[in-house]
Amino acid sequence: MNNPILECNGIAAGYVKGLNILQGVDLVVSEGEIVSIIGPNGAGKSTLLKAIMGLINISAGRFFIEGLEKTNLPTHKIVNEGVGYVPQVQNVFPSLTIEENLEMGSWSLGKNAKQSINELYQEFPLLEERRKEKAGNLSGGQRQILALARALVTSPKLLLLDEPSAGLSPLAIDDVFKTIKNINLKGVSILLVEQNAKRALKFSNRGYVLDQGRNAYQGTGTDLLDDPRVVDLYLGKL
Amino acid sequence: MIDQLGNGLLLGIIISVASVALSLLYSVTRIVNFAHGEIIALGAIMTLFFSNPVDSRVIYLDRFSPLGLDFVISAFLAVILCGVFGGLLELILFRPLRKAEVGNIAILVVTIGLSIFIRHLYLIFATGRVQNFPLELERRVTYLFFDMTPRNFRVLIAGIIVMVLIGLLLTFTRIGKAMRAVRDSGELASISGINSDNIILITWISSSMLAGLAGIFQGVINDIRYNMGFLILLLVFAGTVLGGIGTSFGAMVGGLLIGIFVQVSVAFPFMEGHIEAKNAVALGLMIVILLFRPQGIFGQKERIS
């Protein structure tokens, strides 16, 4: 097995003090992997990503990035640890232009930002074409691509994606998943939260099933897809 | 009516600078700052404190601190002090409130209390008297078709330059872009590696410096009173709303328009003998404009998806 990039041990966290949504989650993402987290609504899938990003307080447990503990680091510092995050909603700055969105994404790079943005444009020609346009005028699918690009400017080692397919048309979903696959092929590990469990598991190396803030099952994507317990509980009849 | 246009522009530039400051603070922090008027007054009172000659003793503070500095230096110092004051407000008061997740309405009430508190401090220390900066009286000169004193004309030009600078700063600098990013979403800004707390602190400082400058303008053009900021605050809010809440360019134009409305309305025939009611015409016009353009003149309807 490759080196672990992210390692969570017994993470407990919640939005309100004394009311934890996550009640001890263990999870590992290794170099070059695509790992997906599935589970019913309210299982704490998105909450886990927010906890890693320092957006909510972790009250128990720890997590490590490349072996170093980073529990409860302020959000703006976790970016420097090589973690990119694309939230489900509000994942672009609507009143800023596309170029300004990418400049904000590359905030921590300082003077090297220009070059990273130019490299990114080579991968996403659409963004370069429309770089002076406001992000708020983009369609849902284009927005999602910009959101991915914004998180990629800093060349993260690990990308956390919160329901990248939510609210998109089938065509746009294909496009987004293709983009994610390409990002992964360039060596970026991916931790993916998805409602569309079937699609996510097919797409991933491994998957975790969360239920009520705890790990329920885990395994390779295809194993989970075939596991009758998972099918019954969370996927519905296939 | 043309006579009043010059006065309108002068009032407009005061409101305009103050509106840009208010709008900037609101858009980045979502705080509706009723204490904004007191920061405006602080600019004027501090300038008076620094520039007043020793013997006039119009300000209580002069008894133990007679400075009598050059007016421009005093104004400069006062603007810096306003920035420090705004920064301290954020650090001591508003940041802890934000971290404790106090709601927007509660924070609004805090700013109202703060406004009353500071205003009465001024009443104690700066007295209730109407005062003026120690500047020589000047004769009015005609510029194009406006009549105003050369000093007021310089204030007008300075105000326009400051606002152009603010516009450039917000559009092209790294900090300006970050302010707009935090305005859109503080959380997303943090995720992008921006320290939102720092950006909010910088916003407080720059907004307070601008407010102080507006107060100095008001002191030069009109006079200095302990409640001068409070008196103009309603017009500043009107300017901000008229231009479109949260847009700096809108606040500039909205502020200028409100100032011009107020002064030009003095020349309307039905206003003869009712000059005290001049604000009513301006605010009435504001309501009418908002009925037809609810998002303000330059406000934008957001695409929601």
XYZ file of N, CA and C in Angstrom, chain A residues 50 53 55 75-76 79 85 87 90-96 100 103-108 110 136-140 143 150, chain B residues 101 170-171 174-175 177-178 180-196 199 300 302-305:
180
model
N -15.566 19.321 6.621
C -15.474 20.616 7.294
C -14.564 20.536 8.511
N -11.036 20.642 7.433
C -10.668 21.992 6.979
C -10.621 23.009 8.108
N -13.136 24.168 9.719
C -14.314 25.038 9.716
C -15.192 24.778 10.935
N -8.397 27.389 9.336
C -8.730 27.047 7.951
C -7.722 27.594 6.937
N -7.338 28.878 7.113
C -6.485 29.459 6.081
C -5.083 28.855 6.086
N -4.571 25.032 3.992
C -4.289 25.077 2.556
C -2.795 24.876 2.303
N -9.971 22.133 -0.993
C -11.332 21.766 -0.600
C -12.323 22.486 -1.487
N -16.241 23.114 -1.454
C -17.511 22.906 -0.761
C -18.637 22.657 -1.759
N -21.712 27.621 -2.586
C -20.850 28.795 -2.451
C -19.387 28.428 -2.649
N -19.098 27.783 -3.773
C -17.712 27.354 -3.963
C -16.950 28.214 -4.966
N -17.588 29.288 -5.450
C -16.852 30.311 -6.203
C -17.253 31.681 -5.652
N -16.427 32.694 -5.938
C -16.791 34.057 -5.546
C -17.588 34.668 -6.699
N -18.921 34.774 -6.562
C -19.722 35.162 -7.729
C -19.420 36.558 -8.273
N -19.050 37.513 -7.415
C -18.877 38.879 -7.925
C -17.449 39.115 -8.422
N -16.584 38.115 -8.278
C -15.223 38.249 -8.789
C -15.134 37.595 -10.168
N -9.877 36.494 -11.061
C -9.761 36.890 -9.651
C -10.050 35.725 -8.716
N -6.953 33.895 -8.588
C -5.965 34.644 -7.792
C -6.209 34.435 -6.306
N -7.499 34.424 -5.908
C -7.809 34.190 -4.503
C -7.391 32.777 -4.102
N -7.653 31.822 -4.997
C -7.253 30.440 -4.719
C -5.755 30.313 -4.519
N -4.984 31.184 -5.200
C -3.526 31.080 -5.121
C -2.944 32.063 -4.119
N -3.791 32.552 -3.206
C -3.385 33.568 -2.212
C -2.089 33.190 -1.502
N -1.990 31.925 -1.095
C -0.842 31.519 -0.278
C 0.442 31.408 -1.103
N 1.643 33.771 -3.112
C 2.311 35.061 -3.245
C 2.711 35.334 -4.674
N -20.222 34.622 -11.228
C -21.658 34.496 -11.003
C -22.440 34.266 -12.286
N -21.835 34.564 -13.450
C -22.548 34.386 -14.714
C -22.335 33.003 -15.329
N -21.535 32.166 -14.662
C -21.273 30.842 -15.225
C -22.441 29.905 -14.955
N -22.567 28.879 -15.803
C -23.586 27.853 -15.557
C -23.106 26.952 -14.426
N -24.014 26.123 -13.911
C -23.677 25.255 -12.776
C -22.438 24.398 -13.033
N -19.314 26.471 -13.230
C -18.972 26.905 -11.881
C -18.205 25.824 -11.137
N -10.052 26.477 -8.771
C -9.654 27.361 -7.672
C -8.922 26.572 -6.587
N -20.360 34.105 17.778
C -21.486 33.921 16.866
C -22.741 34.674 17.318
N -9.712 48.851 -4.593
C -10.599 47.690 -4.487
C -10.531 46.822 -5.735
N -10.329 47.473 -6.897
C -10.378 46.714 -8.142
C -9.066 45.997 -8.435
N -4.209 43.386 -4.381
C -4.427 42.082 -3.780
C -5.389 42.192 -2.590
N -5.128 43.199 -1.740
C -5.967 43.385 -0.555
C -7.398 43.719 -0.970
N -8.949 42.937 -3.737
C -9.616 41.745 -4.250
C -10.005 40.822 -3.098
N -9.120 40.719 -2.103
C -9.427 39.853 -0.962
C -10.633 40.389 -0.196
N -13.140 41.979 -1.504
C -14.323 41.591 -2.264
C -14.585 40.097 -2.128
N -13.500 39.314 -2.005
C -13.682 37.868 -1.833
C -14.351 37.572 -0.490
N -13.893 38.230 0.572
C -14.499 38.015 1.893
C -15.946 38.476 1.868
N -16.226 39.563 1.099
C -17.602 40.026 0.967
C -18.489 38.922 0.383
N -17.986 38.242 -0.657
C -18.779 37.172 -1.273
C -18.971 36.002 -0.323
N -17.902 35.562 0.317
C -17.992 34.444 1.261
C -16.718 34.377 2.100
N -16.870 34.665 3.377
C -15.716 34.615 4.282
C -15.163 33.211 4.397
N -16.090 32.233 4.365
C -15.662 30.845 4.521
C -14.822 30.406 3.329
N -15.314 30.737 2.127
C -14.584 30.336 0.929
C -13.225 31.049 0.877
N -13.186 32.289 1.372
C -11.913 33.008 1.407
C -10.917 32.275 2.306
N -11.385 31.820 3.476
C -10.500 31.071 4.382
C -10.018 29.794 3.717
N -10.962 29.107 3.040
C -10.602 27.859 2.367
C -9.535 28.112 1.303
N -9.569 29.327 0.725
C -8.591 29.662 -0.306
C -7.250 30.079 0.295
N -7.168 30.098 1.611
C -5.893 30.433 2.249
C -5.796 31.876 2.700
N -6.918 32.603 2.633
C -6.908 34.000 3.073
C -7.295 34.051 4.548
N -6.561 34.809 5.331
C -6.921 34.982 6.732
C -8.018 36.045 6.807
N -9.273 35.600 6.870
C -10.410 36.524 6.811
C -10.359 37.546 7.946
N -8.314 40.453 6.968
C -8.975 41.284 5.953
C -10.051 42.138 6.620
N -26.847 45.004 -7.868
C -27.120 43.986 -8.863
C -27.964 42.887 -8.264
N -28.705 39.193 -7.853
C -27.808 38.048 -7.949
C -28.479 36.897 -8.677
N -27.679 36.184 -9.436
C -28.181 34.949 -10.021
C -28.121 33.890 -8.927
N -29.257 33.344 -8.602
C -29.293 32.344 -7.536
C -29.405 30.967 -8.166
N -28.481 30.095 -7.824
C -28.560 28.743 -8.380
C -28.122 27.726 -7.358
